[in-house]
Amino acid sequence: MNKFIQIEMLPAADGRGGFFHTEADFLLDNFKAPFCGIEVKIDTGCSSSTIPLRRLKVSDSLCRILKGADIMAGIPYYLSYGVESGGLKHAVPVTDGQKMDCPAMKFEHAISDFTIGAFRYPAAVYA
């Protein structure tokens, strides 16, 4: 028996294509509190998923603390130049200060207890 997510596609405002919208519950390995009923948009054309903490109502000061901890711990990251970074290319950050100021940095963290669209994913994955 296959498991799948069945979600109706919502049309885009311009009438071309659309997107999938649902709710998710999960735990992140660098955050103590669980996230429940978080609205997510599924982009089928994207090769990886990001979970911006600011969109989860995490304060700017806590986001900076977590970012600093990730930088100091050498957590793997990649640079993403999508909507969240203004779509502009940035210089590759080298120093810790440049990394703290870079809006394009996305850190890799494990996600567990992941449920999306009423489907519970069985194991920890990386987001």
PDB file of C-alpha atoms in Angstrom:
ATOM      1  CA  MET A   1       0.000   0.000   0.000  1.00  0.00           C
ATOM      2  CA  ASN A   2       1.407   3.413  -0.967  1.00  0.00           C
ATOM      3  CA  LYS A   3       1.301   6.426   1.316  1.00  0.00           C
ATOM      4  CA  PHE A   4       0.833   9.817  -0.237  1.00  0.00           C
ATOM      5  CA  ILE A   5      -0.299  13.331   0.515  1.00  0.00           C
ATOM      6  CA  GLN A   6      -3.505  14.353  -1.195  1.00  0.00           C
ATOM      7  CA  ILE A   7      -3.821  18.129  -1.248  1.00  0.00           C
ATOM      8  CA  GLU A   8      -5.830  20.206  -3.685  1.00  0.00           C
ATOM      9  CA  MET A   9      -3.742  22.652  -5.732  1.00  0.00           C
ATOM     10  CA  LEU A  10      -4.689  26.294  -5.183  1.00  0.00           C
ATOM     11  CA  PRO A  11      -4.488  28.498  -8.290  1.00  0.00           C
ATOM     12  CA  ALA A  12      -1.837  31.197  -8.519  1.00  0.00           C
ATOM     13  CA  ALA A  13      -3.067  34.791  -8.584  1.00  0.00           C
ATOM     14  CA  ASP A  14      -1.957  35.214 -12.204  1.00  0.00           C
ATOM     15  CA  GLY A  15      -3.945  32.138 -13.277  1.00  0.00           C
ATOM     16  CA  ARG A  16      -0.846  30.207 -14.348  1.00  0.00           C
ATOM     17  CA  GLY A  17      -0.170  27.109 -12.311  1.00  0.00           C
ATOM     18  CA  GLY A  18      -0.635  27.086  -8.586  1.00  0.00           C
ATOM     19  CA  PHE A  19       0.699  25.772  -5.307  1.00  0.00           C
ATOM     20  CA  PHE A  20      -0.080  23.286  -2.569  1.00  0.00           C
ATOM     21  CA  HIS A  21      -0.847  24.545   0.930  1.00  0.00           C
ATOM     22  CA  THR A  22      -1.271  22.444   4.077  1.00  0.00           C
ATOM     23  CA  GLU A  23      -0.228  22.218   7.738  1.00  0.00           C
ATOM     24  CA  ALA A  24       2.760  20.499   9.312  1.00  0.00           C
ATOM     25  CA  ASP A  25       3.941  19.463  12.782  1.00  0.00           C
ATOM     26  CA  PHE A  26       7.622  18.850  13.523  1.00  0.00           C
ATOM     27  CA  LEU A  27      10.594  19.136  15.853  1.00  0.00           C
ATOM     28  CA  LEU A  28      13.891  20.754  14.857  1.00  0.00           C
ATOM     29  CA  ASP A  29      17.139  19.473  16.362  1.00  0.00           C
ATOM     30  CA  ASN A  30      18.239  22.971  17.433  1.00  0.00           C
ATOM     31  CA  PHE A  31      14.964  24.148  18.965  1.00  0.00           C
ATOM     32  CA  LYS A  32      13.403  22.796  22.154  1.00  0.00           C
ATOM     33  CA  ALA A  33       9.725  23.550  21.477  1.00  0.00           C
ATOM     34  CA  PRO A  34       7.637  21.567  18.973  1.00  0.00           C
ATOM     35  CA  PHE A  35       6.037  23.345  16.031  1.00  0.00           C
ATOM     36  CA  CYS A  36       2.374  22.401  15.551  1.00  0.00           C
ATOM     37  CA  GLY A  37      -0.144  23.372  12.883  1.00  0.00           C
ATOM     38  CA  ILE A  38       2.402  25.376  10.908  1.00  0.00           C
ATOM     39  CA  GLU A  39       1.110  26.533   7.523  1.00  0.00           C
ATOM     40  CA  VAL A  40       3.437  25.344   4.754  1.00  0.00           C
ATOM     41  CA  LYS A  41       3.546  25.785   1.002  1.00  0.00           C
ATOM     42  CA  ILE A  42       4.821  22.846  -1.023  1.00  0.00           C
ATOM     43  CA  ASP A  43       6.889  23.942  -4.008  1.00  0.00           C
ATOM     44  CA  THR A  44       7.162  20.960  -6.340  1.00  0.00           C
ATOM     45  CA  GLY A  45       9.827  22.724  -8.410  1.00  0.00           C
ATOM     46  CA  CYS A  46      12.242  23.233  -5.528  1.00  0.00           C
ATOM     47  CA  SER A  47      15.073  20.770  -4.878  1.00  0.00           C
ATOM     48  CA  SER A  48      15.241  21.422  -1.123  1.00  0.00           C
ATOM     49  CA  SER A  49      12.993  22.756   1.609  1.00  0.00           C
ATOM     50  CA  THR A  50      13.663  25.578   4.014  1.00  0.00           C
ATOM     51  CA  ILE A  51      11.925  26.471   7.244  1.00  0.00           C
ATOM     52  CA  PRO A  52      12.581  30.152   8.001  1.00  0.00           C
ATOM     53  CA  LEU A  53      12.353  30.569  11.776  1.00  0.00           C
ATOM     54  CA  ARG A  54      11.166  34.172  11.434  1.00  0.00           C
ATOM     55  CA  ARG A  55       8.055  32.941   9.619  1.00  0.00           C
ATOM     56  CA  LEU A  56       7.408  30.648  12.597  1.00  0.00           C
ATOM     57  CA  LYS A  57       7.146  33.707  14.852  1.00  0.00           C
ATOM     58  CA  VAL A  58      10.576  33.161  16.436  1.00  0.00           C
ATOM     59  CA  SER A  59      11.948  36.510  17.653  1.00  0.00           C
ATOM     60  CA  ASP A  60      14.731  38.246  15.746  1.00  0.00           C
ATOM     61  CA  SER A  61      16.989  38.106  18.810  1.00  0.00           C
ATOM     62  CA  LEU A  62      16.544  34.336  19.207  1.00  0.00           C
ATOM     63  CA  CYS A  63      17.103  33.843  15.459  1.00  0.00           C
ATOM     64  CA  ARG A  64      20.436  35.705  15.768  1.00  0.00           C
ATOM     65  CA  ILE A  65      21.429  33.616  18.797  1.00  0.00           C
ATOM     66  CA  LEU A  66      20.654  30.370  16.935  1.00  0.00           C
ATOM     67  CA  LYS A  67      22.469  31.586  13.810  1.00  0.00           C
ATOM     68  CA  GLY A  68      25.536  32.486  15.877  1.00  0.00           C
ATOM     69  CA  ALA A  69      25.458  29.063  17.542  1.00  0.00           C
ATOM     70  CA  ASP A  70      25.240  27.358  14.125  1.00  0.00           C
ATOM     71  CA  ILE A  71      28.184  29.388  12.812  1.00  0.00           C
ATOM     72  CA  MET A  72      30.317  28.637  15.882  1.00  0.00           C
ATOM     73  CA  ALA A  73      29.430  24.917  15.751  1.00  0.00           C
ATOM     74  CA  GLY A  74      30.281  24.700  12.044  1.00  0.00           C
ATOM     75  CA  ILE A  75      26.789  23.502  11.072  1.00  0.00           C
ATOM     76  CA  PRO A  76      26.694  22.849   7.300  1.00  0.00           C
ATOM     77  CA  TYR A  77      24.929  25.553   5.321  1.00  0.00           C
ATOM     78  CA  TYR A  78      24.161  26.614   1.792  1.00  0.00           C
ATOM     79  CA  LEU A  79      23.431  29.974   0.224  1.00  0.00           C
ATOM     80  CA  SER A  80      19.949  30.503  -1.174  1.00  0.00           C
ATOM     81  CA  TYR A  81      19.125  33.528  -3.268  1.00  0.00           C
ATOM     82  CA  GLY A  82      15.349  33.220  -3.481  1.00  0.00           C
ATOM     83  CA  VAL A  83      12.567  35.486  -2.329  1.00  0.00           C
ATOM     84  CA  GLU A  84      13.763  35.418   1.294  1.00  0.00           C
ATOM     85  CA  SER A  85      17.093  37.063   0.361  1.00  0.00           C
ATOM     86  CA  GLY A  86      15.624  39.579  -2.066  1.00  0.00           C
ATOM     87  CA  GLY A  87      16.598  37.407  -5.050  1.00  0.00           C
ATOM     88  CA  LEU A  88      19.974  39.152  -5.209  1.00  0.00           C
ATOM     89  CA  LYS A  89      23.342  37.411  -5.369  1.00  0.00           C
ATOM     90  CA  HIS A  90      25.582  38.130  -2.411  1.00  0.00           C
ATOM     91  CA  ALA A  91      29.315  37.772  -1.900  1.00  0.00           C
ATOM     92  CA  VAL A  92      30.203  34.459  -0.262  1.00  0.00           C
ATOM     93  CA  PRO A  93      30.629  35.209   3.465  1.00  0.00           C
ATOM     94  CA  VAL A  94      34.023  34.338   4.929  1.00  0.00           C
ATOM     95  CA  THR A  95      34.272  35.834   8.412  1.00  0.00           C
ATOM     96  CA  ASP A  96      31.857  35.091  11.237  1.00  0.00           C
ATOM     97  CA  GLY A  97      30.639  38.704  11.046  1.00  0.00           C
ATOM     98  CA  GLN A  98      29.919  38.406   7.319  1.00  0.00           C
ATOM     99  CA  LYS A  99      28.059  35.154   7.970  1.00  0.00           C
ATOM    100  CA  MET A 100      25.963  36.805  10.696  1.00  0.00           C
ATOM    101  CA  ASP A 101      25.031  39.598   8.277  1.00  0.00           C
ATOM    102  CA  CYS A 102      24.310  37.323   5.291  1.00  0.00           C
ATOM    103  CA  PRO A 103      20.539  36.829   4.747  1.00  0.00           C
ATOM    104  CA  ALA A 104      21.131  34.032   2.211  1.00  0.00           C
ATOM    105  CA  MET A 105      22.545  31.462   4.679  1.00  0.00           C
ATOM    106  CA  LYS A 106      20.421  28.370   5.313  1.00  0.00           C
ATOM    107  CA  PHE A 107      21.645  25.859   7.903  1.00  0.00           C
ATOM    108  CA  GLU A 108      21.053  22.121   7.703  1.00  0.00           C
ATOM    109  CA  HIS A 109      19.195  20.690  10.695  1.00  0.00           C
ATOM    110  CA  ALA A 110      17.467  17.401  11.359  1.00  0.00           C
ATOM    111  CA  ILE A 111      13.691  17.435  11.542  1.00  0.00           C
ATOM    112  CA  SER A 112      11.777  14.717  13.388  1.00  0.00           C
ATOM    113  CA  ASP A 113       8.224  13.855  14.405  1.00  0.00           C
ATOM    114  CA  PHE A 114       7.284  15.252  11.001  1.00  0.00           C
ATOM    115  CA  THR A 115       3.646  15.225   9.924  1.00  0.00           C
ATOM    116  CA  ILE A 116       2.480  16.987   6.781  1.00  0.00           C
ATOM    117  CA  GLY A 117      -0.998  16.933   5.276  1.00  0.00           C
ATOM    118  CA  ALA A 118      -2.005  14.262   7.847  1.00  0.00           C
ATOM    119  CA  PHE A 119       0.877  11.993   6.686  1.00  0.00           C
ATOM    120  CA  ARG A 120       3.437  11.181   9.370  1.00  0.00           C
ATOM    121  CA  TYR A 121       6.950  10.743   7.982  1.00  0.00           C
ATOM    122  CA  PRO A 122       8.494   7.719   9.739  1.00  0.00           C
ATOM    123  CA  ALA A 123      12.076   8.882  10.323  1.00  0.00           C
ATOM    124  CA  ALA A 124      14.208  11.951  10.939  1.00  0.00           C
ATOM    125  CA  VAL A 125      15.153  13.887   7.834  1.00  0.00           C
ATOM    126  CA  TYR A 126      17.299  16.936   7.205  1.00  0.00           C
ATOM    127  CA  ALA A 127      15.774  20.316   6.390  1.00  0.00           C
TER     128      ALA A 127
END
